PDB file of C-alpha atoms and ligand atoms in Angstrom:
ATOM      1  CA  MET L   1      17.206   5.772 -10.332  1.00 79.00           C
ATOM      2  CA  SER L   2      14.969   7.582 -12.851  1.00 86.00           C
ATOM      3  CA  GLU L   3      11.562   9.122 -12.007  1.00 83.00           C
ATOM      4  CA  LEU L   4       9.968   6.510 -14.282  1.00 79.00           C
ATOM      5  CA  ASN L   5      11.470   3.704 -12.226  1.00 92.00           C
ATOM      6  CA  TYR L   6      10.307   5.333  -8.990  1.00 94.00           C
ATOM      7  CA  GLN L   7       6.824   5.602 -10.518  1.00 95.00           C
ATOM      8  CA  LYS L   8       6.895   1.858 -11.286  1.00 96.00           C
ATOM      9  CA  LEU L   9       7.982   1.076  -7.710  1.00 97.00           C
ATOM     10  CA  ARG L  10       5.092   3.223  -6.427  1.00 97.00           C
ATOM     11  CA  GLU L  11       2.591   1.371  -8.620  1.00 97.00           C
ATOM     12  CA  TYR L  12       3.920  -1.937  -7.317  1.00 97.00           C
ATOM     13  CA  MET L  13       3.780  -0.642  -3.719  1.00 98.00           C
ATOM     14  CA  VAL L  14       0.164   0.484  -4.094  1.00 98.00           C
ATOM     15  CA  ASN L  15      -0.997  -2.738  -5.767  1.00 98.00           C
ATOM     16  CA  ILE L  16       0.835  -5.286  -3.636  1.00 98.00           C
ATOM     17  CA  GLN L  17       1.176  -3.648  -0.213  1.00 98.00           C
ATOM     18  CA  ILE L  18      -1.878  -1.421  -0.077  1.00 98.00           C
ATOM     19  CA  ARG L  19      -4.757  -2.325  -2.409  1.00 98.00           C
ATOM     20  CA  ALA L  20      -4.235  -6.082  -1.932  1.00 97.00           C
ATOM     21  CA  ARG L  21      -4.444  -5.612   1.855  1.00 97.00           C
ATOM     22  CA  GLY L  22      -7.863  -4.029   1.656  1.00 97.00           C
ATOM     23  CA  ILE L  23      -7.324  -0.272   1.332  1.00 98.00           C
ATOM     24  CA  TYR L  24     -10.243   0.802  -0.896  1.00 98.00           C
ATOM     25  CA  ASP L  25     -10.488   4.622  -0.575  1.00 98.00           C
ATOM     26  CA  SER L  26      -9.740   5.914  -4.089  1.00 98.00           C
ATOM     27  CA  LYS L  27      -8.446   9.272  -2.784  1.00 98.00           C
ATOM     28  CA  VAL L  28      -5.944   7.501  -0.536  1.00 98.00           C
ATOM     29  CA  LEU L  29      -4.807   5.167  -3.325  1.00 98.00           C
ATOM     30  CA  ALA L  30      -4.356   8.111  -5.730  1.00 98.00           C
ATOM     31  CA  ALA L  31      -2.311  10.062  -3.160  1.00 98.00           C
ATOM     32  CA  MET L  32      -0.073   7.068  -2.403  1.00 98.00           C
ATOM     33  CA  LEU L  33       0.482   6.632  -6.131  1.00 98.00           C
ATOM     34  CA  LYS L  34       1.396  10.278  -6.598  1.00 98.00           C
ATOM     35  CA  VAL L  35       3.573  11.347  -3.659  1.00 98.00           C
ATOM     36  CA  PRO L  36       7.303  10.602  -4.255  1.00 98.00           C
ATOM     37  CA  ARG L  37       8.121   8.808  -0.998  1.00 98.00           C
ATOM     38  CA  HIS L  38      11.825   8.580  -1.940  1.00 98.00           C
ATOM     39  CA  GLU L  39      12.087  12.390  -1.632  1.00 98.00           C
ATOM     40  CA  PHE L  40      11.236  12.161   2.084  1.00 98.00           C
ATOM     41  CA  VAL L  41      13.935   9.685   3.141  1.00 98.00           C
ATOM     42  CA  PRO L  42      17.702  10.227   3.575  1.00 97.00           C
ATOM     43  CA  GLN L  43      19.801   9.622   0.413  1.00 96.00           C
ATOM     44  CA  ASP L  44      21.113   6.266   1.628  1.00 96.00           C
ATOM     45  CA  MET L  45      17.550   5.037   2.259  1.00 97.00           C
ATOM     46  CA  ARG L  46      16.220   5.926  -1.211  1.00 96.00           C
ATOM     47  CA  PRO L  47      16.722   2.434  -2.679  1.00 94.00           C
ATOM     48  CA  TYR L  48      14.405   1.111   0.068  1.00 96.00           C
ATOM     49  CA  ALA L  49      11.809   3.906  -0.033  1.00 97.00           C
ATOM     50  CA  TYR L  50       9.047   1.727  -1.525  1.00 98.00           C
ATOM     51  CA  GLU L  51       9.679  -1.352   0.604  1.00 97.00           C
ATOM     52  CA  ASP L  52       7.059  -2.731   2.965  1.00 98.00           C
ATOM     53  CA  ARG L  53       8.533  -1.265   6.171  1.00 97.00           C
ATOM     54  CA  PRO L  54       9.277   1.860   8.162  1.00 97.00           C
ATOM     55  CA  LEU L  55      12.681   3.476   7.527  1.00 98.00           C
ATOM     56  CA  PRO L  56      15.020   5.583   9.696  1.00 97.00           C
ATOM     57  CA  ILE L  57      14.880   9.350   9.042  1.00 97.00           C
ATOM     58  CA  GLY L  58      17.446  10.474  11.661  1.00 95.00           C
ATOM     59  CA  GLU L  59      17.220  11.451  15.347  1.00 95.00           C
ATOM     60  CA  GLY L  60      16.065   7.893  16.139  1.00 94.00           C
ATOM     61  CA  GLN L  61      12.755   8.515  14.339  1.00 96.00           C
ATOM     62  CA  THR L  62      11.064   6.744  11.419  1.00 96.00           C
ATOM     63  CA  ILE L  63       8.897   7.281   8.365  1.00 98.00           C
ATOM     64  CA  SER L  64       6.001   4.847   8.788  1.00 97.00           C
ATOM     65  CA  GLN L  65       5.413   1.749   6.637  1.00 98.00           C
ATOM     66  CA  PRO L  66       3.444   2.712   3.475  1.00 98.00           C
ATOM     67  CA  TYR L  67       0.523   0.425   4.400  1.00 98.00           C
ATOM     68  CA  MET L  68       0.224   2.071   7.839  1.00 98.00           C
ATOM     69  CA  VAL L  69       0.205   5.539   6.218  1.00 98.00           C
ATOM     70  CA  ALA L  70      -2.596   4.433   3.875  1.00 98.00           C
ATOM     71  CA  LEU L  71      -4.608   2.710   6.612  1.00 98.00           C
ATOM     72  CA  MET L  72      -4.415   5.680   9.004  1.00 98.00           C
ATOM     73  CA  THR L  73      -5.345   8.090   6.212  1.00 98.00           C
ATOM     74  CA  GLN L  74      -8.330   5.953   5.205  1.00 98.00           C
ATOM     75  CA  CYS L  75      -9.512   5.986   8.843  1.00 98.00           C
ATOM     76  CA  LEU L  76      -9.964   9.769   8.619  1.00 98.00           C
ATOM     77  CA  GLU L  77     -12.598   9.317   5.837  1.00 98.00           C
ATOM     78  CA  LEU L  78     -11.518  12.513   4.080  1.00 98.00           C
ATOM     79  CA  GLU L  79     -13.647  13.921   1.233  1.00 97.00           C
ATOM     80  CA  GLY L  80     -11.674  17.083   0.410  1.00 97.00           C
ATOM     81  CA  PRO L  81     -12.884  20.179   2.320  1.00 98.00           C
ATOM     82  CA  GLU L  82     -11.574  19.052   5.712  1.00 98.00           C
ATOM     83  CA  SER L  83      -9.135  20.658   8.092  1.00 98.00           C
ATOM     84  CA  VAL L  84      -6.704  18.064   9.438  1.00 98.00           C
ATOM     85  CA  LEU L  85      -4.108  18.021  12.202  1.00 98.00           C
ATOM     86  CA  GLU L  86      -1.162  15.622  12.227  1.00 98.00           C
ATOM     87  CA  ILE L  87       0.965  15.078  15.331  1.00 98.00           C
ATOM     88  CA  GLY L  88       4.506  13.941  14.492  1.00 98.00           C
ATOM     89  CA  ALA L  89       5.479  15.456  11.120  1.00 98.00           C
ATOM     90  CA  GLY L  90       8.715  13.423  10.974  1.00 98.00           C
ATOM     91  CA  SER L  91       9.790  13.337   7.320  1.00 98.00           C
ATOM     92  CA  GLY L  92       6.699  15.225   6.095  1.00 98.00           C
ATOM     93  CA  TYR L  93       5.526  12.264   3.969  1.00 98.00           C
ATOM     94  CA  GLN L  94       2.243  11.688   5.807  1.00 98.00           C
ATOM     95  CA  ALA L  95       1.558  15.439   5.701  1.00 98.00           C
ATOM     96  CA  ALA L  96       1.997  15.348   1.901  1.00 98.00           C
ATOM     97  CA  ILE L  97      -0.470  12.446   1.606  1.00 98.00           C
ATOM     98  CA  LEU L  98      -2.980  14.397   3.723  1.00 98.00           C
ATOM     99  CA  ALA L  99      -2.356  17.592   1.735  1.00 98.00           C
ATOM    100  CA  GLU L 100      -3.209  15.717  -1.488  1.00 98.00           C
ATOM    101  CA  ILE L 101      -6.688  15.006  -0.112  1.00 98.00           C
ATOM    102  CA  ALA L 102      -7.703  17.605   2.497  1.00 98.00           C
ATOM    103  CA  ALA L 103      -8.110  21.369   2.081  1.00 98.00           C
ATOM    104  CA  ASN L 104      -5.958  22.324   5.074  1.00 98.00           C
ATOM    105  CA  VAL L 105      -3.281  20.365   6.855  1.00 98.00           C
ATOM    106  CA  ARG L 106      -1.492  21.366  10.039  1.00 98.00           C
ATOM    107  CA  THR L 107       1.366  19.318  11.353  1.00 98.00           C
ATOM    108  CA  ILE L 108       3.413  19.546  14.549  1.00 98.00           C
ATOM    109  CA  GLU L 109       6.850  18.041  15.204  1.00 98.00           C
ATOM    110  CA  ARG L 110       8.820  18.219  18.445  1.00 98.00           C
ATOM    111  CA  LEU L 111      12.268  17.894  16.801  1.00 98.00           C
ATOM    112  CA  PRO L 112      13.269  21.092  14.930  1.00 98.00           C
ATOM    113  CA  SER L 113      15.891  19.414  12.675  1.00 98.00           C
ATOM    114  CA  LEU L 114      13.323  16.953  11.306  1.00 98.00           C
ATOM    115  CA  LEU L 115      10.747  19.667  10.741  1.00 98.00           C
ATOM    116  CA  GLN L 116      13.238  21.804   8.852  1.00 98.00           C
ATOM    117  CA  LYS L 117      13.947  18.948   6.419  1.00 98.00           C
ATOM    118  CA  ALA L 118      10.234  18.144   6.080  1.00 98.00           C
ATOM    119  CA  ARG L 119       9.462  21.794   5.276  1.00 98.00           C
ATOM    120  CA  GLU L 120      12.182  21.887   2.612  1.00 98.00           C
ATOM    121  CA  VAL L 121      10.808  18.802   0.818  1.00 98.00           C
ATOM    122  CA  LEU L 122       7.178  19.920   1.047  1.00 98.00           C
ATOM    123  CA  ALA L 123       8.115  23.336  -0.375  1.00 98.00           C
ATOM    124  CA  ARG L 124      10.217  21.775  -3.157  1.00 98.00           C
ATOM    125  CA  LEU L 125       7.269  19.579  -4.145  1.00 98.00           C
ATOM    126  CA  GLY L 126       4.988  22.620  -4.263  1.00 98.00           C
ATOM    127  CA  TYR L 127       2.600  22.013  -1.351  1.00 98.00           C
ATOM    128  CA  THR L 128       0.960  25.222  -0.151  1.00 97.00           C
ATOM    129  CA  ASN L 129      -2.119  24.005   1.778  1.00 98.00           C
ATOM    130  CA  TYR L 130      -0.244  23.127   4.948  1.00 98.00           C
ATOM    131  CA  GLU L 131       1.266  24.782   8.001  1.00 98.00           C
ATOM    132  CA  ALA L 132       3.929  23.199  10.152  1.00 98.00           C
ATOM    133  CA  ARG L 133       5.355  24.117  13.518  1.00 98.00           C
ATOM    134  CA  VAL L 134       7.695  22.838  16.182  1.00 98.00           C
ATOM    135  CA  GLY L 135       6.030  22.039  19.480  1.00 98.00           C
ATOM    136  CA  ASP L 136       4.373  19.541  21.759  1.00 98.00           C
ATOM    137  CA  GLY L 137       1.630  18.087  19.609  1.00 98.00           C
ATOM    138  CA  THR L 138      -0.073  16.388  22.548  1.00 98.00           C
ATOM    139  CA  LEU L 139      -1.537  19.822  23.301  1.00 98.00           C
ATOM    140  CA  GLY L 140      -2.861  20.190  19.742  1.00 98.00           C
ATOM    141  CA  TRP L 141      -3.052  23.529  17.885  1.00 98.00           C
ATOM    142  CA  GLU L 142      -5.775  25.418  19.693  1.00 98.00           C
ATOM    143  CA  GLU L 143      -5.847  28.524  17.454  1.00 98.00           C
ATOM    144  CA  LYS L 144      -6.618  26.382  14.389  1.00 98.00           C
ATOM    145  CA  ALA L 145      -9.166  24.058  16.031  1.00 98.00           C
ATOM    146  CA  PRO L 146     -11.603  22.415  15.494  1.00 98.00           C
ATOM    147  CA  PHE L 147     -10.245  19.719  13.173  1.00 98.00           C
ATOM    148  CA  ASN L 148     -12.343  17.281  11.140  1.00 98.00           C
ATOM    149  CA  GLY L 149      -9.528  14.774  11.352  1.00 98.00           C
ATOM    150  CA  ILE L 150      -6.602  14.310  13.730  1.00 98.00           C
ATOM    151  CA  MET L 151      -3.831  11.789  13.159  1.00 98.00           C
ATOM    152  CA  VAL L 152      -1.240  10.922  15.790  1.00 98.00           C
ATOM    153  CA  THR L 153       1.785   9.199  14.264  1.00 98.00           C
ATOM    154  CA  ALA L 154       3.531   8.274  17.530  1.00 97.00           C
ATOM    155  CA  GLY L 155       2.472   5.842  20.254  1.00 97.00           C
ATOM    156  CA  ALA L 156       0.549   7.368  23.185  1.00 97.00           C
ATOM    157  CA  PRO L 157      -0.301   6.059  26.670  1.00 97.00           C
ATOM    158  CA  ASP L 158      -3.888   7.230  26.058  1.00 97.00           C
ATOM    159  CA  VAL L 159      -5.805   9.791  23.984  1.00 98.00           C
ATOM    160  CA  PRO L 160      -4.510  13.285  24.862  1.00 98.00           C
ATOM    161  CA  PRO L 161      -7.551  15.179  26.247  1.00 97.00           C
ATOM    162  CA  SER L 162      -6.542  18.346  24.345  1.00 98.00           C
ATOM    163  CA  LEU L 163      -6.783  16.498  21.023  1.00 98.00           C
ATOM    164  CA  LEU L 164     -10.214  15.120  21.855  1.00 97.00           C
ATOM    165  CA  GLU L 165     -11.330  18.633  22.743  1.00 97.00           C
ATOM    166  CA  GLN L 166     -10.007  20.048  19.446  1.00 98.00           C
ATOM    167  CA  LEU L 167     -11.770  17.382  17.363  1.00 98.00           C
ATOM    168  CA  ALA L 168     -14.839  18.731  15.539  1.00 98.00           C
ATOM    169  CA  ASP L 169     -18.275  17.179  15.951  1.00 97.00           C
ATOM    170  CA  LYS L 170     -18.410  14.064  13.688  1.00 97.00           C
ATOM    171  CA  GLY L 171     -14.597  14.279  13.464  1.00 98.00           C
ATOM    172  CA  ARG L 172     -12.277  11.258  13.349  1.00 98.00           C
ATOM    173  CA  LEU L 173      -9.078  10.818  15.353  1.00 98.00           C
ATOM    174  CA  VAL L 174      -6.648   7.985  14.637  1.00 98.00           C
ATOM    175  CA  ILE L 175      -4.043   7.113  17.257  1.00 98.00           C
ATOM    176  CA  PRO L 176      -1.776   4.255  18.385  1.00 98.00           C
ATOM    177  CA  ILE L 177      -2.312   3.589  22.110  1.00 98.00           C
ATOM    178  CA  GLY L 178      -0.360   1.258  24.349  1.00 97.00           C
ATOM    179  CA  PRO L 179       3.020   0.525  25.913  1.00 89.00           C
ATOM    180  CA  GLU L 180       6.138   2.134  24.501  1.00 80.00           C
ATOM    181  CA  ARG L 181       6.955  -0.441  21.779  1.00 84.00           C
ATOM    182  CA  TYR L 182       3.686  -2.138  20.835  1.00 93.00           C
ATOM    183  CA  GLN L 183       0.370  -0.411  20.522  1.00 97.00           C
ATOM    184  CA  THR L 184      -3.164  -0.805  19.247  1.00 98.00           C
ATOM    185  CA  LEU L 185      -4.353   1.555  16.552  1.00 98.00           C
ATOM    186  CA  TYR L 186      -7.745   3.078  17.342  1.00 98.00           C
ATOM    187  CA  LYS L 187     -10.138   5.210  15.346  1.00 98.00           C
ATOM    188  CA  ILE L 188     -12.080   7.536  17.610  1.00 98.00           C
ATOM    189  CA  VAL L 189     -15.278   9.166  16.421  1.00 98.00           C
ATOM    190  CA  LYS L 190     -16.859  12.126  18.200  1.00 97.00           C
ATOM    191  CA  LYS L 191     -20.624  12.587  17.912  1.00 96.00           C
ATOM    192  CA  GLY L 192     -21.964  15.322  20.160  1.00 93.00           C
ATOM    193  CA  LYS L 193     -20.964  14.274  23.662  1.00 90.00           C
ATOM    194  CA  LYS L 194     -20.475  10.654  22.628  1.00 95.00           C
ATOM    195  CA  ILE L 195     -17.024   9.239  21.913  1.00 96.00           C
ATOM    196  CA  ARG L 196     -16.833   5.906  20.068  1.00 97.00           C
ATOM    197  CA  ARG L 197     -13.536   3.983  20.012  1.00 97.00           C
ATOM    198  CA  GLU L 198     -13.006   1.385  17.240  1.00 98.00           C
ATOM    199  CA  PHE L 199     -10.179  -1.150  17.069  1.00 98.00           C
ATOM    200  CA  VAL L 200      -8.217  -0.873  13.791  1.00 98.00           C
ATOM    201  CA  THR L 201      -5.086  -3.045  14.100  1.00 98.00           C
ATOM    202  CA  TYR L 202      -1.941  -3.747  16.133  1.00 97.00           C
ATOM    203  CA  CYS L 203       1.107  -1.595  15.400  1.00 97.00           C
ATOM    204  CA  SER L 204       4.492  -0.367  16.609  1.00 95.00           C
ATOM    205  CA  PHE L 205       5.343   3.345  16.737  1.00 96.00           C
ATOM    206  CA  VAL L 206       8.026   5.498  18.353  1.00 95.00           C
ATOM    207  CA  PRO L 207       6.739   7.133  21.564  1.00 96.00           C
ATOM    208  CA  LEU L 208       4.650  10.297  21.704  1.00 97.00           C
ATOM    209  CA  ILE L 209       6.712  12.470  24.017  1.00 97.00           C
ATOM    210  CA  GLY L 210       4.946  15.409  25.611  1.00 97.00           C
ATOM    211  CA  LYS L 211       2.779  16.769  28.387  1.00 97.00           C
ATOM    212  CA  GLU L 212      -0.257  14.635  27.478  1.00 98.00           C
ATOM    213  CA  GLY L 213       1.874  11.768  26.155  1.00 97.00           C
ATOM    214  CA  TRP L 214       4.806   9.970  27.760  1.00 96.00           C
ATOM    215  CA  GLY L 215       5.995  13.095  29.572  1.00 93.00           C
ATOM    216  CA  ASN L 216       9.005  15.191  28.714  1.00 77.00           C
ATOM    217  CA  PRO L 217      12.452  13.570  28.320  1.00 69.00           C
TER     218      PRO L 217
HETATM  219  N1  SAM H   3       4.392  11.082  10.139  1.00 88.49           N
HETATM  220  C1  SAM H   3       5.807  10.925   9.985  1.00 88.49           C
HETATM  221  C2  SAM H   3       6.228  10.777   8.548  1.00 88.49           C
HETATM  222  O1  SAM H   3       5.383  10.784   7.656  1.00 88.49           O
HETATM  223  O2  SAM H   3       7.450  10.688   8.337  1.00 88.49           O
HETATM  224  C3  SAM H   3       6.366   9.809  10.818  1.00 88.49           C
HETATM  225  C4  SAM H   3       6.335  10.123  12.235  1.00 88.49           C
HETATM  226  S1  SAM H   3       7.404   9.264  13.311  1.00 88.49           S
HETATM  227  C5  SAM H   3       6.750   7.641  13.319  1.00 88.49           C
HETATM  228  C6  SAM H   3       6.831  10.019  14.831  1.00 88.49           C
HETATM  229  C7  SAM H   3       7.237  11.453  14.983  1.00 88.49           C
HETATM  230  O3  SAM H   3       6.542  11.980  16.115  1.00 88.49           O
HETATM  231  C8  SAM H   3       8.704  11.664  15.250  1.00 88.49           C
HETATM  232  O4  SAM H   3       9.257  12.507  14.300  1.00 88.49           O
HETATM  233  C9  SAM H   3       8.731  12.289  16.660  1.00 88.49           C
HETATM  234  O5  SAM H   3       9.763  13.229  16.840  1.00 88.49           O
HETATM  235  C10 SAM H   3       7.366  12.940  16.705  1.00 88.49           C
HETATM  236  N2  SAM H   3       6.833  13.243  18.035  1.00 88.49           N
HETATM  237  C11 SAM H   3       6.900  12.501  19.165  1.00 88.49           C
HETATM  238  N3  SAM H   3       6.257  13.124  20.167  1.00 88.49           N
HETATM  239  C12 SAM H   3       5.763  14.283  19.654  1.00 88.49           C
HETATM  240  C13 SAM H   3       5.007  15.368  20.186  1.00 88.49           C
HETATM  241  N4  SAM H   3       4.591  15.415  21.456  1.00 88.49           N
HETATM  242  N5  SAM H   3       4.677  16.400  19.366  1.00 88.49           N
HETATM  243  C14 SAM H   3       5.078  16.400  18.070  1.00 88.49           C
HETATM  244  N6  SAM H   3       5.799  15.407  17.524  1.00 88.49           N
HETATM  245  C15 SAM H   3       6.135  14.362  18.295  1.00 88.49           C
END
């Protein structure tokens, strides 16, 4: 398929799946329109890259549904100068969306083979304002903290205390919490010593596996 056709599929995706469902943040809409999602999925999944669903990326993991990527990004209320941490790099697609908007993006992935592929695509597409590493993201990235926004893209039993600690004052954390298959997406806002938890939607993510998640396999 030509780049022009992919561009048309992206426009359709943004209008029908994202804007029509209430995503209003112009920075998020522009990023979703720009980032070539098909580059982040395996070859045999490319024809489905702009469909309204998650897709397999190998190792039993998934690239999230486009609407969920947009919704979670909007929850972070990014303006541009922020430092953001993503847990669960997966294909690298969400990191690219964040890197379009925020000044600095850090992303952690526990599976080295996925991170290697994600790095290759992000480098090929010319992203330079991100750092990625293999590790247990439930513990965050202490050396780079605090973060204005933290996004967890795997389902957790509860908010990992390390992530809450590494969230900056007035920072936003978005995370799916609940049993292993079905969770509730929450936006958590830190103001001084106060932590406010807002319901966002219901969702289904692969499990967050780690010390402050579902434990180690
Ligand atoms: N954000 C990804 C994207 O744009 O493709 C999709 C992420 S996928 C739904 C969840 C990812 O979280 C998987 O790749 C999984 O290996 C990873 N993961 C699970 N537990 C983790 C942990 N403790 N630290 C880092 N990554 C983790």
